[in-house]
Short mmCIF file of C-alpha atoms in Angstrom, two decimals:
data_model
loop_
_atom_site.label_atom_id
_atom_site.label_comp_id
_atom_site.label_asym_id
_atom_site.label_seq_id
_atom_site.Cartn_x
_atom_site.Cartn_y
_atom_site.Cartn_z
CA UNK A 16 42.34 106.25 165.98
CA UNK A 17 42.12 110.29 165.74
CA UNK A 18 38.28 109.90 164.96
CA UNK A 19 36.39 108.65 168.16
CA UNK A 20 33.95 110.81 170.05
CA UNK A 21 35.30 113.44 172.65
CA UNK A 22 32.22 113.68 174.86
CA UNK A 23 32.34 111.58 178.00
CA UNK A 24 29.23 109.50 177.08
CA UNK A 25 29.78 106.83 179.54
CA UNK A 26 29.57 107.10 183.29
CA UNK A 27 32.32 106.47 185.94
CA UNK A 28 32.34 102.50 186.00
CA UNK A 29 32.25 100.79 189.27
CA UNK A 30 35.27 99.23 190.36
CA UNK A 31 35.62 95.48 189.88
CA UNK A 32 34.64 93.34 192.63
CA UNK A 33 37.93 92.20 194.78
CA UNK A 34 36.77 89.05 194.30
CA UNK A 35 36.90 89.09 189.94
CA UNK A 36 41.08 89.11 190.81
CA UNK A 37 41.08 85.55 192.92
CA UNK A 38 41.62 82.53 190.62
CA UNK A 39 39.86 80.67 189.45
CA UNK A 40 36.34 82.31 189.14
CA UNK A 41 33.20 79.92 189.25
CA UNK A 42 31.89 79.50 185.18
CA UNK A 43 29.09 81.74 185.68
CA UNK A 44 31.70 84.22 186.92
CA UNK A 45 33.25 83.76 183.82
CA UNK A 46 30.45 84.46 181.67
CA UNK A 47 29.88 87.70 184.03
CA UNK A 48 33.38 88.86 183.20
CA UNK A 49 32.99 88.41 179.62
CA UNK A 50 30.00 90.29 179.57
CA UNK A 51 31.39 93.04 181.75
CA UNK A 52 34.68 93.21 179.60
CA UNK A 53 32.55 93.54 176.45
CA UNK A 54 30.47 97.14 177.87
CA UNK A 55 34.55 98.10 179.10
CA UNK A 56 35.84 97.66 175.63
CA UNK A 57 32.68 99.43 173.73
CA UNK A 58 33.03 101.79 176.73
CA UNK A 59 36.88 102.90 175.71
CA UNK A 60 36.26 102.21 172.38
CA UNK A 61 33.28 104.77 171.90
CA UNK A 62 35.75 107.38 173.41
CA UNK A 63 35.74 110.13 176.20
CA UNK A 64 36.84 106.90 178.33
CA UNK A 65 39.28 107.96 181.30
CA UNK A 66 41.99 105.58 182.91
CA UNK A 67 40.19 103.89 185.13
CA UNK A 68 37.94 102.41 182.18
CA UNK A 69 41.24 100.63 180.79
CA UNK A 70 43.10 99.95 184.39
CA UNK A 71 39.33 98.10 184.93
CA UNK A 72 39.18 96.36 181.64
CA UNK A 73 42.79 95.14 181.51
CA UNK A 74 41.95 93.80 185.34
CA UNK A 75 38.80 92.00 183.65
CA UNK A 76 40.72 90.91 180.86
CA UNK A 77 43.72 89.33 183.35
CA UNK A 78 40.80 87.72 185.42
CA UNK A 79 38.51 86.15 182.30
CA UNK A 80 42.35 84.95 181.21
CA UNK A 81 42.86 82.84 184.04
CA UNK A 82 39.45 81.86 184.36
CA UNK A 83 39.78 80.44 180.71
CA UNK A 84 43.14 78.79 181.29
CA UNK A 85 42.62 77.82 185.02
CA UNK A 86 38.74 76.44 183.78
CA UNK A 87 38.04 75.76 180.62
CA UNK A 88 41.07 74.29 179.39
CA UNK A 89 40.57 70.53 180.10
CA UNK A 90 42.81 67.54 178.75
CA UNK A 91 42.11 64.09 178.31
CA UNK A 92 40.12 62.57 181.19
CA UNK A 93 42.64 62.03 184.23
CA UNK A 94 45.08 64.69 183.22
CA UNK A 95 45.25 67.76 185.34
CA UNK A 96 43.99 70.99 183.89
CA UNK A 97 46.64 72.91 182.00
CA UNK A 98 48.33 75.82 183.91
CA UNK A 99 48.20 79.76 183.24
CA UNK A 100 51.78 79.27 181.99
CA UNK A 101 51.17 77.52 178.84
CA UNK A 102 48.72 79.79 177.42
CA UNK A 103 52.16 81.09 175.60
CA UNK A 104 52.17 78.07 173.95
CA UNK A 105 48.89 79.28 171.73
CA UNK A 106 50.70 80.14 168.12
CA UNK A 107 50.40 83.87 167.56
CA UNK A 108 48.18 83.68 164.34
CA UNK A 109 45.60 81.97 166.45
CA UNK A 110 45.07 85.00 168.73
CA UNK A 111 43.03 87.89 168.20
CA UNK A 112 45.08 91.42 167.53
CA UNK A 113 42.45 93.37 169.98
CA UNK A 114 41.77 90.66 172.87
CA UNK A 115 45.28 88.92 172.87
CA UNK A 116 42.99 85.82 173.05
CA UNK A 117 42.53 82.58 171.56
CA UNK A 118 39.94 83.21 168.16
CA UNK A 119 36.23 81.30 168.60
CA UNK A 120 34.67 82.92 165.32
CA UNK A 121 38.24 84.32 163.22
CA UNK A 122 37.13 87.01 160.50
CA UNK A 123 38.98 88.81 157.94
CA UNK A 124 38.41 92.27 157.21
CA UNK A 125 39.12 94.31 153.60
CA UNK A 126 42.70 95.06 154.80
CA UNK A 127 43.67 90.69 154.81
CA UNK A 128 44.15 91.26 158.44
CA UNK A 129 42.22 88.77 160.60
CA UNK A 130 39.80 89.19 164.22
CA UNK A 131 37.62 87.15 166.16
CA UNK A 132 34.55 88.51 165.04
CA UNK A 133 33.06 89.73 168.88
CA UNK A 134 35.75 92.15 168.99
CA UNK A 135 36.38 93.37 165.54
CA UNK A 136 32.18 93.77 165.49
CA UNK A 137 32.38 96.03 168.49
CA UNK A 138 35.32 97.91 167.27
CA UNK A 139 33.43 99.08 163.65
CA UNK A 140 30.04 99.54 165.71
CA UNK A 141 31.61 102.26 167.70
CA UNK A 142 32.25 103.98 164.56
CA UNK A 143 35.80 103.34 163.77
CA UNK A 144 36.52 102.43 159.99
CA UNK A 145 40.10 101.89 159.96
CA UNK A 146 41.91 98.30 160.35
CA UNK A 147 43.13 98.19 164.20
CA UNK A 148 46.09 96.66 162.82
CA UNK A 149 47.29 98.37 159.96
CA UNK A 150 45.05 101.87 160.37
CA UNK A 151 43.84 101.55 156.96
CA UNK A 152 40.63 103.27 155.85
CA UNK A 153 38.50 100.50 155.21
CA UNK A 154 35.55 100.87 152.33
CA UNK A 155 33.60 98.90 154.12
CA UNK A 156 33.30 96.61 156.95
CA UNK A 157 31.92 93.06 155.54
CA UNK A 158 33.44 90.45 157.95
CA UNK A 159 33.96 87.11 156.20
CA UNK A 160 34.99 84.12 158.10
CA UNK A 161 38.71 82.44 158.07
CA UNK A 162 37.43 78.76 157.95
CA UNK A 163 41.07 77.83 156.72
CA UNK A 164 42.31 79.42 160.92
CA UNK A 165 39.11 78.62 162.24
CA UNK A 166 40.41 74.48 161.32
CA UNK A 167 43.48 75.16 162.03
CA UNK A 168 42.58 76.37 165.41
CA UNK A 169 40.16 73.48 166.06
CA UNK A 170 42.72 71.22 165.08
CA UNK A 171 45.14 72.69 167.64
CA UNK A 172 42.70 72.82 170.09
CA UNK A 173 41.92 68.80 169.57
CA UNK A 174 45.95 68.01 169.92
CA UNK A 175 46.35 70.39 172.53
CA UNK A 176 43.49 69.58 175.07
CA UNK A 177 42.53 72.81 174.76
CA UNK A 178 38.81 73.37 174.85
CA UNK A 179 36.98 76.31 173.65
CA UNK A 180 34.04 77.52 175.52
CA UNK A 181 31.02 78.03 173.43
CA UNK A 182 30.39 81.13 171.14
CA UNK A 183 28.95 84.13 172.63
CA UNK A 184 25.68 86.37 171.68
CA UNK A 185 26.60 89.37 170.12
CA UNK A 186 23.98 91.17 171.80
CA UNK A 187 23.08 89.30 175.21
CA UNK A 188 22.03 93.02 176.46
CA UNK A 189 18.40 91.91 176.17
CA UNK A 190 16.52 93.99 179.05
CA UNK A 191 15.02 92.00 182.11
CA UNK A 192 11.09 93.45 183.09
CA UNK A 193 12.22 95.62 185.99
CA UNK A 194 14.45 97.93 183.35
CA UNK A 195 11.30 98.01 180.82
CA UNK A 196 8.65 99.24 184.18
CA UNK A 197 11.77 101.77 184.95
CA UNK A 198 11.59 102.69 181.50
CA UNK A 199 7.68 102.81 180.90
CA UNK A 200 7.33 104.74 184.01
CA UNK A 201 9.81 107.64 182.93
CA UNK A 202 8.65 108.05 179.51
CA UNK A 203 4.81 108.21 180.43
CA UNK A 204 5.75 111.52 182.71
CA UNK A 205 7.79 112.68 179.79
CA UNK A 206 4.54 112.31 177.20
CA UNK A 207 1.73 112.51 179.66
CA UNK A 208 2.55 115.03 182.41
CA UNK A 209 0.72 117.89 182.90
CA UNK A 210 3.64 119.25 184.96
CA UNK A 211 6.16 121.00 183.00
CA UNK A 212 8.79 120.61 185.99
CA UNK A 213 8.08 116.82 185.99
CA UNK A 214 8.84 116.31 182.71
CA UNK A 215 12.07 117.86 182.63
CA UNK A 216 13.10 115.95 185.80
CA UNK A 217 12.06 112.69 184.04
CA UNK A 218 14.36 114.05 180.59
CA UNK A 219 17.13 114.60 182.84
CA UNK A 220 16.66 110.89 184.53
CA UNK A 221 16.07 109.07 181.25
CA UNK A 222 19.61 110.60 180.32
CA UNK A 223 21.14 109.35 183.49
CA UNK A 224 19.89 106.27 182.86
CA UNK A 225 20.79 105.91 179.59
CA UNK A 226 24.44 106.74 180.54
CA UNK A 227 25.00 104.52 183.66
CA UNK A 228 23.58 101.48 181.77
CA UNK A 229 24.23 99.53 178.73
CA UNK A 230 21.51 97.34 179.77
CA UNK A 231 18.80 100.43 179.86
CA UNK A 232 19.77 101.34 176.09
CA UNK A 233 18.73 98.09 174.99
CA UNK A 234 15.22 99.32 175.85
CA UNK A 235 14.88 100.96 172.70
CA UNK A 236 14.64 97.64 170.71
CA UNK A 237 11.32 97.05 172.52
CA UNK A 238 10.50 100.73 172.43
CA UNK A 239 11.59 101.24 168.67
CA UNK A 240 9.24 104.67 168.68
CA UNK A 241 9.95 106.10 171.91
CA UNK A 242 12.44 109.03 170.47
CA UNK A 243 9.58 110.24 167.90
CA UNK A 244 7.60 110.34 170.62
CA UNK A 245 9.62 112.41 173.15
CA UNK A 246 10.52 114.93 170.57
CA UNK A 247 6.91 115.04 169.87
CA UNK A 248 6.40 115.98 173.69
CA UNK A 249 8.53 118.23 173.75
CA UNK A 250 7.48 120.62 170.31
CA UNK A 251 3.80 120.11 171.60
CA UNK A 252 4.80 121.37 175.31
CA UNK A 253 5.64 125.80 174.96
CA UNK A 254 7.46 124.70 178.43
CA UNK A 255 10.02 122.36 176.82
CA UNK A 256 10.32 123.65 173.40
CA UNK A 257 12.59 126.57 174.30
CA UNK A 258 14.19 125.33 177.06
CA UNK A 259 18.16 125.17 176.22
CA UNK A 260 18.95 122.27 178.79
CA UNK A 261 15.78 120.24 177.71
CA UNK A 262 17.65 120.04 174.20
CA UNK A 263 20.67 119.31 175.48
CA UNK A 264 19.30 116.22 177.98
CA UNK A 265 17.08 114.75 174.70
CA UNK A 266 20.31 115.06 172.16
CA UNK A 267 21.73 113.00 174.84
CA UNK A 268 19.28 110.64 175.38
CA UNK A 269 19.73 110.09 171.86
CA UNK A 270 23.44 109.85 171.83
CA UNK A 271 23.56 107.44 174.20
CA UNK A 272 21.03 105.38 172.89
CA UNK A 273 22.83 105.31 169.91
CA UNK A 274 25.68 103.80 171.34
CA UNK A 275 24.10 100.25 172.04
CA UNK A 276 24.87 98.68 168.53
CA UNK A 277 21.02 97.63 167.34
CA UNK A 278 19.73 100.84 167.99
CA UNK A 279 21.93 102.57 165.47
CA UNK A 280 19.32 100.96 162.68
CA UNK A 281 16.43 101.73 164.98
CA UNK A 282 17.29 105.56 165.71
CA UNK A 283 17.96 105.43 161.65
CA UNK A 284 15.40 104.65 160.90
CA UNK A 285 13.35 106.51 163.37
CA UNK A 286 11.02 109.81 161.05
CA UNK A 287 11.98 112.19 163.45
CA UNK A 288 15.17 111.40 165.51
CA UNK A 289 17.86 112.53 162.60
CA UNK A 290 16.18 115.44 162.01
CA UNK A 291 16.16 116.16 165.49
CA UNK A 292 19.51 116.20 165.67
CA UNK A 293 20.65 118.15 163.05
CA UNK A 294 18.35 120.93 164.09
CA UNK A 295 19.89 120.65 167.83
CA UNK A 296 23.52 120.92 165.83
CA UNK A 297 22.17 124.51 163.89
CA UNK A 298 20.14 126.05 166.89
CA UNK A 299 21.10 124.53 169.84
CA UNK A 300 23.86 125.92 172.84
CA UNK A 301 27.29 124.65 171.99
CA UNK A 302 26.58 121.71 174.52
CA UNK A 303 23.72 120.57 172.69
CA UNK A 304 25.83 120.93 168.91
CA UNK A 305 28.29 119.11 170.50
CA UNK A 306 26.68 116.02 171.40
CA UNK A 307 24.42 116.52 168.75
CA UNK A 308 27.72 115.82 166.60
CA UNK A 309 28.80 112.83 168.99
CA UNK A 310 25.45 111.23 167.95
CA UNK A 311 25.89 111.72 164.37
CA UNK A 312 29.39 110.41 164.61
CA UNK A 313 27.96 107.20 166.18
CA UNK A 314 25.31 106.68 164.11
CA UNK A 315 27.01 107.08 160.58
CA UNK A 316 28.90 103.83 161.73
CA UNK A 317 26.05 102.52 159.24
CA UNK A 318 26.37 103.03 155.48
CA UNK A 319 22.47 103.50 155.39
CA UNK A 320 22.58 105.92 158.18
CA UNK A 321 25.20 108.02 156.07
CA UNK A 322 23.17 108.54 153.40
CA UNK A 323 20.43 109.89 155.41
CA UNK A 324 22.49 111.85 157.59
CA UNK A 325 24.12 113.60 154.16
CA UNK A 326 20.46 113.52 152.55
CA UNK A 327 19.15 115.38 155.55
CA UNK A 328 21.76 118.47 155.76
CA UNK A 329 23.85 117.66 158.26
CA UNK A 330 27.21 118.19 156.77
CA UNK A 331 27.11 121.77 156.45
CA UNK A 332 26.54 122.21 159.90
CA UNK A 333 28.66 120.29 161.50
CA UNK A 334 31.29 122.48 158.99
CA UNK A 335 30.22 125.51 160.92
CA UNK A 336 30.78 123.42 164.01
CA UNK A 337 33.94 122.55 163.20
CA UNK A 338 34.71 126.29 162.49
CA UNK A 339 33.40 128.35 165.17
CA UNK A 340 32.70 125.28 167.60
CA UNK A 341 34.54 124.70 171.14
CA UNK A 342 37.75 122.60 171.14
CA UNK A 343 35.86 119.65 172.01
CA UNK A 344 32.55 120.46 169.57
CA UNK A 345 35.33 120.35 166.84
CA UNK A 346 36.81 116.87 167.34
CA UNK A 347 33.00 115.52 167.57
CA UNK A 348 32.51 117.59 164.24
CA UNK A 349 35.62 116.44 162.56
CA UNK A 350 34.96 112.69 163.57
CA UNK A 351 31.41 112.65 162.36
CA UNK A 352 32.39 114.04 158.85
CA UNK A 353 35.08 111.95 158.09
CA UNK A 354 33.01 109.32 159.10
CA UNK A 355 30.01 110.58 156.57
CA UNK A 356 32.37 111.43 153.76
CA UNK A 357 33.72 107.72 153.77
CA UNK A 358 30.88 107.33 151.56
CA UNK A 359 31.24 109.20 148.26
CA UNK A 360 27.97 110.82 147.88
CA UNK A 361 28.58 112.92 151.04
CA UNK A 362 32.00 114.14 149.74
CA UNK A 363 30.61 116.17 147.14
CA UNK A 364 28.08 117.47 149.65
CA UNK A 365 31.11 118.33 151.81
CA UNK A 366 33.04 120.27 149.50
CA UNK A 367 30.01 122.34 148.30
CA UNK A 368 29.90 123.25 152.20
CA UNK A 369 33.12 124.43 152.16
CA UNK A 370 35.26 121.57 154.38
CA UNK A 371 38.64 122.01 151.62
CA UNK A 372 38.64 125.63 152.49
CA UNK A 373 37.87 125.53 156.44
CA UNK A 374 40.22 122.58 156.53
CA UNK A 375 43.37 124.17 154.59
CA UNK A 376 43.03 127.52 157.15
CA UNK A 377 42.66 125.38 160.58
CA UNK A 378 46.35 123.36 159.44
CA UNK A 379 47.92 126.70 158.71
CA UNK A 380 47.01 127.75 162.09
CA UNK A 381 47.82 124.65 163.48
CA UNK A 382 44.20 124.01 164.75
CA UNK A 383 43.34 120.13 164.62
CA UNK A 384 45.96 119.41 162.01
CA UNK A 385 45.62 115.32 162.64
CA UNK A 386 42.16 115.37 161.79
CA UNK A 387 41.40 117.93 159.24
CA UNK A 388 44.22 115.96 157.15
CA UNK A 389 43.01 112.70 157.31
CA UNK A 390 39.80 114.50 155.85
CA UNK A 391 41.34 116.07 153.12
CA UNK A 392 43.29 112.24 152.30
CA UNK A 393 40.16 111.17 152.02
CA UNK A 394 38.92 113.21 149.94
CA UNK A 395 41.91 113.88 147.67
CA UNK A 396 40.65 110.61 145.22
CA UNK A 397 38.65 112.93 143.65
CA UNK A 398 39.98 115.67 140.81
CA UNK A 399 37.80 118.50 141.50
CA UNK A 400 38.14 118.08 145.23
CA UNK A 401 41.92 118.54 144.59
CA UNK A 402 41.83 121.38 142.39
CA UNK A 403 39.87 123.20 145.49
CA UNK A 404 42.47 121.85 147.58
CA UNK A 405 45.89 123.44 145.04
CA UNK A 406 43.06 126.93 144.65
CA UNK A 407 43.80 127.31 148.50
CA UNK A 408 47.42 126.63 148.70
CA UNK A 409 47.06 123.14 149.86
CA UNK A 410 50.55 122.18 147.97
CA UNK A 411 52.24 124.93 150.41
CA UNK A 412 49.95 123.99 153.47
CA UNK A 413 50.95 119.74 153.00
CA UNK A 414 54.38 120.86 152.53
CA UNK A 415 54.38 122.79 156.06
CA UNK A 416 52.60 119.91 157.61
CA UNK A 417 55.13 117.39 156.51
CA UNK A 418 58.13 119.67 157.93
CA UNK A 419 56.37 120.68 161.49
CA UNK A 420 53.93 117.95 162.56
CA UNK A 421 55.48 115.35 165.00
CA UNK A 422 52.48 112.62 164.12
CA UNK A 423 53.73 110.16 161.73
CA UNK A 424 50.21 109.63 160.49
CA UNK A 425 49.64 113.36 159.41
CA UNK A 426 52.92 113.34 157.88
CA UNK A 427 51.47 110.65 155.82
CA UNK A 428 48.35 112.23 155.38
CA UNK A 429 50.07 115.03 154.41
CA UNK A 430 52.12 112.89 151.66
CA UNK A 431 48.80 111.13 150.31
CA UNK A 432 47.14 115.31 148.99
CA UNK A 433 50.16 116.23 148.09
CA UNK A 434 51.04 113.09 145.76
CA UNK A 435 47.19 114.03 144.63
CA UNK A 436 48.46 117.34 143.86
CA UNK A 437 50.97 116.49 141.53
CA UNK A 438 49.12 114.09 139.60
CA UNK A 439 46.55 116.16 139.11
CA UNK A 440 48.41 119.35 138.80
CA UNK A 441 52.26 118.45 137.31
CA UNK A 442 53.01 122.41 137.17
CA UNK A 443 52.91 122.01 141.26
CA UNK A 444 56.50 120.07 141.13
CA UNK A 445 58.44 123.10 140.10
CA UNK A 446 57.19 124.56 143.91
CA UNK A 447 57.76 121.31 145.76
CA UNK A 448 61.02 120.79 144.60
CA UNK A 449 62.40 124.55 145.63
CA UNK A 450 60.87 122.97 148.94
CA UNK A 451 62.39 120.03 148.96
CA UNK A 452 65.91 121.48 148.08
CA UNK A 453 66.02 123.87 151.14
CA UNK A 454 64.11 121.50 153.67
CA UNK A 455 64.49 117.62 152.18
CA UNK A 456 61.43 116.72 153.61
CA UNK A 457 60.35 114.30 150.83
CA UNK A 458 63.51 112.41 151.26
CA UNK A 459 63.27 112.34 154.81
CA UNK A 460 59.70 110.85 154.77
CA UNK A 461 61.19 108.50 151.99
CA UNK A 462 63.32 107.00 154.44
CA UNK A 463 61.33 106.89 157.99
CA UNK A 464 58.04 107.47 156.85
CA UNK A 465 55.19 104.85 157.38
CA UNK A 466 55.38 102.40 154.51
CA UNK A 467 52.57 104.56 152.88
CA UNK A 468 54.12 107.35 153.44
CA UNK A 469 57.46 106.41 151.90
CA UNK A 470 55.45 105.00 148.67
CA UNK A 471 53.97 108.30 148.30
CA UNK A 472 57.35 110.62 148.92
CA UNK A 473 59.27 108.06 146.76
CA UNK A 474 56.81 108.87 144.12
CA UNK A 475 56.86 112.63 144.21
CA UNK A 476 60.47 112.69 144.14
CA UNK A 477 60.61 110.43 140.94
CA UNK A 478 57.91 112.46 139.28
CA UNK A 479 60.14 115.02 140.41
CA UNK A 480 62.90 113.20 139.01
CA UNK A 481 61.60 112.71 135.12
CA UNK A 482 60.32 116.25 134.67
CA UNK A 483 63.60 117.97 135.48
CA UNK A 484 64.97 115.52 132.85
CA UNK A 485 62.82 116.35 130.79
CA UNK A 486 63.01 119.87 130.67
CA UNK A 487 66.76 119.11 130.46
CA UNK A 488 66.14 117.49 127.53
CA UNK A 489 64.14 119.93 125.45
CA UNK A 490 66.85 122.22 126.70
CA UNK A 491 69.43 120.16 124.51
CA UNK A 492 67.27 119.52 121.75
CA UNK A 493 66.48 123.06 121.16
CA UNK A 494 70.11 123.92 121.15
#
């Protein structure tokens, strides 16, 4: 998925214990690899994630596999427990597209396409809002359950001797006492010190905390005001409030707070931490506007959060970010506004900022074509939006991005504005088809295009199609 967060936001994870690779682990071993697989996955999935993330999570994965098949799998009484081996004897449809694994709680999502809810839940609360499976855009991301599979599956399970162990907590990361003192103790030098020194050594170890552990975010839900509070330290404190890598260490803090999935409602709702942000993103070092960005991103994996974010004023900025921004400030500004402008309100704000225009120059330069196309898809429903988009030469722009980008997905991209373009616009066909007689790329996308993309080039080439008939008509009749 183009749109996940550049920043590294995790730290360097700890290699698995030798031990996690002997069959077959103990139960409670089990349960310790399914909670460590669960922070890998939200870990790769919230981006920035390097290979030793995935070599570590497919090593969990392989382990918790044969601790399922080697343990919990359990016949009728006398029968020997089934082997690793016939774990291919699962039918497909019963397994989960992300985990490969046997469904507990099967889901369907607005694309038809069906997850066991643990891992489809952690893939939307890292932000993403396409289908895994098909990479549509989903509207939104209500999960209903597959009782018709879920039976099915139970029914297998009962003829199979195959015994499912119980469902899972979404959230299990509830803290233990010694992570709320460790906590507590930071945060009262950070709002009580009289040491200006001391409080930016306990910002910078709240944010090192905060990154190492998945287990320290989960703070927050017992400390639902802490981030009005710190930001309120820092404004009342002339030793903090100017201080460029004090910013940078609380947008941070923030950012990876926001990655532990209840505190996205929590830092929502928060008066002051929003805000915050988006005034980091206008005034702060390019550090500080990029992870400002990162947060955002993260955050507007909520609907309600989007509407604040947009309400606020953040889209404009993060525009100028993704103008004059570094490489990586871009991609964190990119993700977070196609993230905002999935809902509608916030495309309107968007084009007033000026994204149709910034976007349309960055493809002709070949600057972040993936992602400022998948922007302008998503906003080319709307007829105004697209009549910005033809103002700028955006039938000329799609037409170079269909011939030169290797990405089958911008190529589609490409195909969605410009079928927008000629519905909207039917004088625009005359231009595509000089185009498409000297290069053929309509055809060619026709043919081995994604199947989107082929419904879309098919259609341009019929519209195509009936207006040069029809001019070759009125051409008879007025003879």
């Amino acid at each position: 998925h183009p749109f996940l967060p550049t920043q590294r936001l995790g730290a360097r994870i700890p290699r698995l214990p030798p031990e996690m690779a002997k069959p077959p682990p103990a139960e409670e071993e089990a349960a310790a690899l399914r909670r460590r697989l669960r922070r890998l996955v939200a870990t790769i999935t919230a981006g920035g994630a390097g290979a030793e993330a995935f070599d570590e999570a497919a090593a969990a994965l392989a382990a918790l596999r044969e601790a399922q098949v080697g343990g919990s799998r359990k016949g009728a009484p006398g029968e020997e427990t089934r082997s690793a081996n016939e774990a291919e004897s699962v039918p497909a449809q019963f397994l989960c597209p992300i985990s490969s694994k046997i469904m507990r709680d099967p889901v369907v999502v607005e694309s038809g396409q069906t997850y066991d809810r643990r891992y489809i839940a952690e893939w939307f609360s890292a932000g993403n809002q396409m289908c895994p499976q098909t990479q549509q855009v989903l509207l939104n991301t209500t999960l209903v359950p597959n009782l018709l599979i879920r039976s099915l599956i139970a029914e297998w399970c009962t003829e199979n001797g195959f015994a499912l162990s119980p469902l899972e907590n979404q959230e299990e990361d509830h803290t233990c006492n010694s992570e709320q003192r460790t906590f507590d103790e930071i945060f009262n030098k950070i709002t009580s010190s009289s040491n200006s020194t001391e409080r930016k050594q306990a910002i910078k170890g709240l944010r090192l905390l905060t990154k190492r552990s998945s287990e320290f975010r989960a703070v927050l839900e017992e400390r639902p005001d802490s981030i009005s509070q710190m930001t309120f330290a820092r404004f009342s404190n002339p030793g903090l409030q100017n201080d460029p890598q004090v910013v940078e260490d609380m947008v941070t803090i923030i950012l990876n707070f926001s990655l532990h999935d209840s505190n996205k409602k929590i830092i929502g709702d928060d008066p002051e931490a929003i805000p915050f942000l988006i005034w980091a993103l206008k005034s702060g070092d390019m550090g500080s506007r990029s992870n400002s960005a990162a947060a955002i991103f993260t955050l507007s994996a909520l609907d309600s959060n989007k509407e604040k974010i947009g309400e606020l004023g953040a889209i404009e900025p993060l525009i100028d970010l993704l103008e004059h921004g570094s490489i990586i400030a871009k991609k964190d500004a990119a993700s977070a506004i196609f993230n905002l402008c999935m809902l509608h309100e916030n495309r309107s704000i968007a084009t007033r900022g000026g994204i149709v225009d910034v976007a349309i120059r960055a493809i002709g330069d070949q600057s972040l074509v993936e992602e400022f196309l998948a922007i302008l898809a998503l906003l080319s429903s709307n007829y105004d939006m697209v009549e910005l988009m033809i103002e700028f030469g955006g039938a000329t722009c799609m037409l170079q991005a269909m011939r030169e980008s290797e990405c089958k997905r911008s190529k589609e991209n490409a195909a969605v504005v410009l079928f927008s373009i000629c519905m909207y616009n039917r004088a625009k066909l005359k231009e595509i088809e000089t185009d498409e007689n000297t290069n053929g790329s309509l055809a060619s996308l026709a043919q081995n295009g994604t199947p989107r993309a082929r419904r879309k080039a098919a259609a341009i080439l019929e519209m195509m199609k009936k207006t040069k008939n029809m001019h070759m008509h009125n051409r008879h009749s007025s003879c």
